[in-house]
Coordinates of C-alpha atoms in Angstrom, one line a residue:
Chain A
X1 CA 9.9 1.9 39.2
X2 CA 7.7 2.4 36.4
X3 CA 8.6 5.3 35.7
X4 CA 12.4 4.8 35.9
X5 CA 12.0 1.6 32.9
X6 CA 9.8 4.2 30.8
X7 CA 12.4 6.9 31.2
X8 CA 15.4 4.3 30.5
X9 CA 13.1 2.9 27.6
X10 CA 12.6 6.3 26.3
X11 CA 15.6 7.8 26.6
X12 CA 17.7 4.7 24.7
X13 CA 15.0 5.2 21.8
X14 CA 16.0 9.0 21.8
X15 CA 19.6 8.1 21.4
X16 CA 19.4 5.3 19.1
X17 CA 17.4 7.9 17.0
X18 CA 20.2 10.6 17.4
X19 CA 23.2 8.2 16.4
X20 CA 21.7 8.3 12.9
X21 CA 21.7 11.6 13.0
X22 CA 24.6 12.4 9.7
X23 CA 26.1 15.6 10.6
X24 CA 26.2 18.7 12.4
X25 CA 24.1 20.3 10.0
X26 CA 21.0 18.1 10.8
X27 CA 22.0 17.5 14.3
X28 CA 21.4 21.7 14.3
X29 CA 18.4 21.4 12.6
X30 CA 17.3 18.8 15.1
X31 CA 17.8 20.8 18.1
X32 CA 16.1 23.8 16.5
X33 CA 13.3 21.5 15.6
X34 CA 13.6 20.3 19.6
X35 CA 13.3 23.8 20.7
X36 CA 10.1 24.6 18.7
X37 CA 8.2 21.5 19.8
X38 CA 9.4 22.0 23.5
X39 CA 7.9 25.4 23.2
X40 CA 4.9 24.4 22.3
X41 CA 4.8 21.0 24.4
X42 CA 6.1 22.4 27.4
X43 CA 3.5 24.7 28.6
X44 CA 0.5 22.6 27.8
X45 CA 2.4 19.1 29.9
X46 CA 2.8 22.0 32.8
X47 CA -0.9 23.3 32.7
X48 CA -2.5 19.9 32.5
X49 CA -0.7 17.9 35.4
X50 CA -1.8 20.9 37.3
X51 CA -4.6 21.4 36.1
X52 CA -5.2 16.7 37.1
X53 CA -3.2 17.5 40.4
X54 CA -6.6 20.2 41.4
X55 CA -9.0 17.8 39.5
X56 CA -8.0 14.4 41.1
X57 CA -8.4 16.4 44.5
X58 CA -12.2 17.6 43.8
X59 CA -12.7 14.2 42.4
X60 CA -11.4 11.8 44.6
X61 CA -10.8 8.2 43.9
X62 CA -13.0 6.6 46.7
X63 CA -15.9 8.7 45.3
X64 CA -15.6 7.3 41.9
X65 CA -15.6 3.9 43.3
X66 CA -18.6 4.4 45.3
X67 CA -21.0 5.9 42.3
X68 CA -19.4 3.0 39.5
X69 CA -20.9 0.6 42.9
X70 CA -24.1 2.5 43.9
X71 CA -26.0 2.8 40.0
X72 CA -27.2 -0.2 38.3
X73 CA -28.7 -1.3 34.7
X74 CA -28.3 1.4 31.6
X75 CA -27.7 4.4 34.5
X76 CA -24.5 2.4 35.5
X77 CA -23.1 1.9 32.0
X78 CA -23.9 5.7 31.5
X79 CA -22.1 6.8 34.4
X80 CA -19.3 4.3 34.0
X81 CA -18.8 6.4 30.6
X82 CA -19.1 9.7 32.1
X83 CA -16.7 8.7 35.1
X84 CA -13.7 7.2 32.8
X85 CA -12.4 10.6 31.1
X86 CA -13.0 12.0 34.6
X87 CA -10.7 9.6 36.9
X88 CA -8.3 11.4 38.4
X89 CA -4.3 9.9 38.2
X90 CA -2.4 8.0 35.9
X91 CA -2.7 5.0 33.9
X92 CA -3.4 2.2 36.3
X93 CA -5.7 3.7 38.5
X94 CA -8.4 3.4 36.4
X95 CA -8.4 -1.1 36.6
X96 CA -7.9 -0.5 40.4
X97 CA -11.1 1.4 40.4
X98 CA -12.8 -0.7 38.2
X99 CA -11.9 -3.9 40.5
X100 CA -13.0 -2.0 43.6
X101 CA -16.1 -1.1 42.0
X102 CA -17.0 -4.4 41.1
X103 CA -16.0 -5.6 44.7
X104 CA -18.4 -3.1 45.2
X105 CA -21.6 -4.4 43.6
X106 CA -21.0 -3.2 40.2
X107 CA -22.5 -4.8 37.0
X108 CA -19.4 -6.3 34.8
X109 CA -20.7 -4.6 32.3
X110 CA -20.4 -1.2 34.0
X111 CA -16.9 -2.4 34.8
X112 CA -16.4 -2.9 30.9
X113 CA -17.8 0.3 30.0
X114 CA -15.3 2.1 32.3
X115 CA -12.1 1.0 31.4
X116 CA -13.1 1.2 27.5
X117 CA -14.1 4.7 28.1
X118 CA -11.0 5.9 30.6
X119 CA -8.5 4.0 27.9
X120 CA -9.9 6.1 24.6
X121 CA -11.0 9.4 26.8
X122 CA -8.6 10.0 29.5
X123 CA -8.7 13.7 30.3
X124 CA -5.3 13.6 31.4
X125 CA -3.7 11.8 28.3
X126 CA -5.9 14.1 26.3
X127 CA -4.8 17.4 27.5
X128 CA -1.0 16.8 29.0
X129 CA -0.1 14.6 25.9
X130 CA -2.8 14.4 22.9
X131 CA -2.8 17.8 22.7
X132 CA -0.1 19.0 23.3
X133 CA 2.1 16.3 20.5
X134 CA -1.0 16.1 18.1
X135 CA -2.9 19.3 18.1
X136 CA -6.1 20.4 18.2
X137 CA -7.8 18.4 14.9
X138 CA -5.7 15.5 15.2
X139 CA -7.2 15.4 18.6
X140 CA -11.1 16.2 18.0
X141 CA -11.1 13.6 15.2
X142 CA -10.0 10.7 17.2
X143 CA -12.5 11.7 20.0
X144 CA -15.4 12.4 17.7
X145 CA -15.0 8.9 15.9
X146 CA -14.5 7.2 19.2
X147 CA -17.3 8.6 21.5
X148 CA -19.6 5.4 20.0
X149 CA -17.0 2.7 20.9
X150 CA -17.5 2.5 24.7
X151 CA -21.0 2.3 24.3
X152 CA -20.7 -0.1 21.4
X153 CA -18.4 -2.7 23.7
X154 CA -20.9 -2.6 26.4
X155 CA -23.9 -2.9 24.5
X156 CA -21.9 -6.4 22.7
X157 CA -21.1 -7.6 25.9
X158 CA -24.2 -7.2 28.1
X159 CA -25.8 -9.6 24.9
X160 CA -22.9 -11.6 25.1
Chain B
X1 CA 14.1 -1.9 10.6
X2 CA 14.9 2.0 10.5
X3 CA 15.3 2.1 6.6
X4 CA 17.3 5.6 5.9
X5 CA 18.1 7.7 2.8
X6 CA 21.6 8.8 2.1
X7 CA 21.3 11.6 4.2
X8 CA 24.4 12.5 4.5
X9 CA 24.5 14.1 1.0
X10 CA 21.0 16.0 2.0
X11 CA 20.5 19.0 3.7
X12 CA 18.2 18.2 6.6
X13 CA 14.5 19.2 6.1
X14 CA 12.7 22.3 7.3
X15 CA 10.3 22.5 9.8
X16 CA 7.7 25.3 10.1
X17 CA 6.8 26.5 13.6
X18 CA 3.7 26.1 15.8
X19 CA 1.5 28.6 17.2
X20 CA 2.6 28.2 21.1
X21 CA -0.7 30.3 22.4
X22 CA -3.4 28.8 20.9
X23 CA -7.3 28.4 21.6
X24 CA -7.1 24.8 22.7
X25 CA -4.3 26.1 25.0
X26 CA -6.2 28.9 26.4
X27 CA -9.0 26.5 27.2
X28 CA -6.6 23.9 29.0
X29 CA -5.3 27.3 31.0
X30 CA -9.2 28.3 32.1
X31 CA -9.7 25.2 33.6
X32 CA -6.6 24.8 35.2
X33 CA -7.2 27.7 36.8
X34 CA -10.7 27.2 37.4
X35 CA -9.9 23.8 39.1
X36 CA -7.4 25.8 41.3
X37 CA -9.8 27.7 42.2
X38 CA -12.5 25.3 43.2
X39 CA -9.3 23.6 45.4
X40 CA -8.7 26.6 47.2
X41 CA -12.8 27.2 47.5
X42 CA -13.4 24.3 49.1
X43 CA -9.6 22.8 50.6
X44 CA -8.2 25.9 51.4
X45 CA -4.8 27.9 50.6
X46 CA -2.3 25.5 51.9
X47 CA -3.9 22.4 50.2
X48 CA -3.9 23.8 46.9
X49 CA -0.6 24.7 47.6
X50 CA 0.5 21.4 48.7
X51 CA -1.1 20.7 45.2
X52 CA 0.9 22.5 42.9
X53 CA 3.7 21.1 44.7
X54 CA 3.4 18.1 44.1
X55 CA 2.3 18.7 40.6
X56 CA 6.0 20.0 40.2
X57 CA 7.8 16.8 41.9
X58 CA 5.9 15.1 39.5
X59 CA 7.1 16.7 36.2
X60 CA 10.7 16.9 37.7
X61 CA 10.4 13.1 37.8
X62 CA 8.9 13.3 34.2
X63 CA 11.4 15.7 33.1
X64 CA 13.7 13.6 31.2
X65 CA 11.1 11.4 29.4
X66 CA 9.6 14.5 28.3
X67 CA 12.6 15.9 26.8
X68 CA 13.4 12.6 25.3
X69 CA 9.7 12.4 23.7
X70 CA 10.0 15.7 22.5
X71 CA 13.4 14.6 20.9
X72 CA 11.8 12.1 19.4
X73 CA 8.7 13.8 18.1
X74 CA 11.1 16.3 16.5
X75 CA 13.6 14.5 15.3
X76 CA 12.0 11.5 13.9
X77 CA 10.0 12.4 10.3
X78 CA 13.5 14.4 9.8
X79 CA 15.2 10.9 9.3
X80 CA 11.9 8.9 8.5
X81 CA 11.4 8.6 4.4
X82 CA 8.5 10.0 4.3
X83 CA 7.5 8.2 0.9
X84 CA 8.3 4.7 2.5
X85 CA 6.4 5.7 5.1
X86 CA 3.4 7.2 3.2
X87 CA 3.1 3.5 1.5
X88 CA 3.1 1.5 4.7
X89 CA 0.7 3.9 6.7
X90 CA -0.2 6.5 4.3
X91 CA -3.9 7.8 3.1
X92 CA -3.5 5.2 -0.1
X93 CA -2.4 2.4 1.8
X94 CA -5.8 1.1 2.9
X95 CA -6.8 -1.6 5.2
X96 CA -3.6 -3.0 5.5
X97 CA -2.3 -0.1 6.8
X98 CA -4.5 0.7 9.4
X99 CA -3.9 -3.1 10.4
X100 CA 0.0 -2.9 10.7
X101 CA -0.2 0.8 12.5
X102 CA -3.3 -0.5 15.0
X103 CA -1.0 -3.9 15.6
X104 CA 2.0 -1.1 16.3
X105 CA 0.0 0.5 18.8
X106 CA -0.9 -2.6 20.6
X107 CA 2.9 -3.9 20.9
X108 CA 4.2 -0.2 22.1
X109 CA 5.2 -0.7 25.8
X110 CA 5.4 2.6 26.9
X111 CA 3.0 5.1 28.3
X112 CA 1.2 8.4 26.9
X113 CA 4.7 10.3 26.4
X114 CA 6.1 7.5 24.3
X115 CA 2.8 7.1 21.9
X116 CA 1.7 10.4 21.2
X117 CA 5.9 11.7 20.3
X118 CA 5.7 9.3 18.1
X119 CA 2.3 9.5 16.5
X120 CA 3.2 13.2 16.1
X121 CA 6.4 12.4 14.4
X122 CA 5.0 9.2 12.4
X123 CA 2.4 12.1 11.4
X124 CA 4.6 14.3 10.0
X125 CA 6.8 11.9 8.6
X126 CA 3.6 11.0 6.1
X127 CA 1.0 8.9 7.6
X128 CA -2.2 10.2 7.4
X129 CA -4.8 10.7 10.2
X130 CA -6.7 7.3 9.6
X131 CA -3.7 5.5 10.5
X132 CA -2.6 7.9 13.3
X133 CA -5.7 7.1 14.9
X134 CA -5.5 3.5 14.4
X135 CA -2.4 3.6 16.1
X136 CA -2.8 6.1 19.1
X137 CA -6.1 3.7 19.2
X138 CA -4.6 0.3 19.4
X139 CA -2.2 1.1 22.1
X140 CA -5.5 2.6 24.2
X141 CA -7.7 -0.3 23.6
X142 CA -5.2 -3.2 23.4
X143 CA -1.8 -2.1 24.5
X144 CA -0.3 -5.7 25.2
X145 CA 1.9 -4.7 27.8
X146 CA -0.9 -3.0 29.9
X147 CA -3.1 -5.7 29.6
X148 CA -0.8 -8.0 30.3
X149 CA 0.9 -6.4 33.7
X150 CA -1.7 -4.6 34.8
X151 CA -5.4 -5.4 33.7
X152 CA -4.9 -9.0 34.6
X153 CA -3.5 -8.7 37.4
X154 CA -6.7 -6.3 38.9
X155 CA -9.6 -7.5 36.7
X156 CA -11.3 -10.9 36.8
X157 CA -9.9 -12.3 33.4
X158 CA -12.8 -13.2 31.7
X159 CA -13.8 -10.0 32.0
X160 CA -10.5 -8.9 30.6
X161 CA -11.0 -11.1 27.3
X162 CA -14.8 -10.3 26.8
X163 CA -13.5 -6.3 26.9
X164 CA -9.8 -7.4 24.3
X165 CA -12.6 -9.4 22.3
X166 CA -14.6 -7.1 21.6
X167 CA -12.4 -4.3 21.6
X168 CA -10.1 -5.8 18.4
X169 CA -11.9 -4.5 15.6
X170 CA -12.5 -0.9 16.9
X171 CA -8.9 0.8 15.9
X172 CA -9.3 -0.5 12.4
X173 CA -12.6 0.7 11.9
X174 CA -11.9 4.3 14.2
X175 CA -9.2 4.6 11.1
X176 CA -11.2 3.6 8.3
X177 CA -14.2 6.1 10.0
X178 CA -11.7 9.0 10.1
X179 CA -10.6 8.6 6.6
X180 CA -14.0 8.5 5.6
X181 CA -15.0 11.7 7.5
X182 CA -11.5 13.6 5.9
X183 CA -12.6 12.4 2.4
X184 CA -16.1 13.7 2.7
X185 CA -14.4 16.9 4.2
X186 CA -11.9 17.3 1.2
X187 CA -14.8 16.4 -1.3

């Protein structure tokens, strides 16, 4: 369902854009400017949902869950760091887990940590979409200046 | 809200091609691999099969959202003024623009192959990597719409508010830190 709004979504922004485009001249150039960046999107969106598919499956879910549960104090917020970029699946999986894990016996903090972490790091948004739209210094930029933040927020809120 | 030049009198701009095989894409292909290796290791042939599979339902089901977001990505600094844009979330336009591109991020609905299309093409159409990053970062940290559907409804909400609180400042100053590290780097 989610998926079918996004598309819809999407898809009317795509259009909306193309009904300003003047003439054939730049609706040309816009295909042939399509073409490139499919070329060099394409490929990279194929390898890295693959390459999630096998890395979800070594990886799985319940076993992310258990660990975020099992550590507790500065090991748990650690972990919780480590574990975000690593969760396997799309976007919502990752407050599921976290609200398992704290079902689970793990410190809100930990909880905090995670989330933070999976929203900035994602290794799936990183490699099917960051890289693949931004490129490779657009991308190591935004990670380098981030890698503080999640440890930032939790160290705010275990004072807070 | 889309403010155009008379482009009809303009011949459209020129774009210069990417390198499709690069390094970061030969690393992405190693570990794919290696990951379908370590399936087939450890699940067997047919699992990893089943895998792949899968993999390809699920970008069949992506298919038209990525062809859209590649549209969009390549079509939109063609028709975006780039010196309009430059102002508004260019290097020069300082804290306000890292403000009104972080408060863009947060209000973007849409998931990964909406933000970064359009990050790429607001990129190209002039702003500058401080304000790229505010905006790819304020739709990670405080995307309205997930919080709202989703976070609320799995996380206990003062949690929720303790991690928006805190996270509000950090695509501003992510922005202002990568425009610091570029101007150190051009200097």
């Amino acid at each position: 369902m989610n998926i079918l709004i996004g598309t819809v979504l999407i898809g009317g922004a795509a259009l909306w854009l193309w009904s300003y485009l003047p003439n054939s001249d730049w609706r040309r150039a816009s295909y042939e400017a399509s073409l490139d960046t499919f070329l060099f999107t394409a490929p990279r969106v194929l390898v890295a949902l693959l390459g999630a598919g096998f890395f979800a499956e070594l990886l799985p879910e319940d076993q992310v869950r258990g660990l975020l549960g099992s550590e507790a104090g500065l090991t748990a917020v650690v972990l919780a760091i480590a574990l975000g970029p690593l969760t396997p699946g799309g976007a919502f999986v990752s407050f599921a887990i976290g609200a398992a894990a704290l079902k689970a016996g793990a410190a809100p903090v930990a909880a905090i940590a995670y989330v933070t972490s999976w929203s900035l790091f994602s290794t799936t948004k990183i490699f099917a979409y960051e890289l693949s739209f931004m490129g490779r210094q657009a991308t190591l930029m935004r990670i380098l200046v981030s890698l503080p933040v999640p440890f930032a927020i939790a160290g705010l809120a275990h004072f807070l | 809200m889309l403010s155009l030049r008379n482009i009809g009198a303009d011949p459209p701009p020129l774009r210069k091609p990417r390198k499709v095989v690069d390094g970061s894409f030969l690393v992405l292909l190693v570990f794919t691999l290696a990951g379908g290796v370590a399936v087939a290791w450890t699940s067997g042939l047919d699992r990893t099969g089943v895998i792949v599979a899968e993999a390809f339902r699920f970008i069949a089901v992506l298919a038209p959202k990525i062809a859209a977001g590649i549209f969009i990505a390549a079509t939109l600094p063609m028709l975006l003024p780039r010196d309009k844009v430059g102002r508004l979330i260019g290097r020069e336009s300082g804290l306000r623009g890292l403000v009104v591109a972080a408060a863009c991020g947060a209000a973007l609905p849409g998931g990964p192959m909406m933000t970064f299309p359009l990050a790429a093409g607001l990129t190209a159409a002039g702003a500058d990597l401080g304000a790229t990053i505010a905006f790819v970062s304020g739709w990670s940290l405080l995307g309205l719409n997930r919080t709202l559907i989703w976070e609320f409804s799995f996380l206990p909400s003062d949690l929720v508010w303790t991690r928006y609180m805190l996270s509000l400042p950090a695509p501003v100053l992510l922005g202002l830190a990568a425009r610091a590290v570029m101007q150190r780097r051009v200097a």
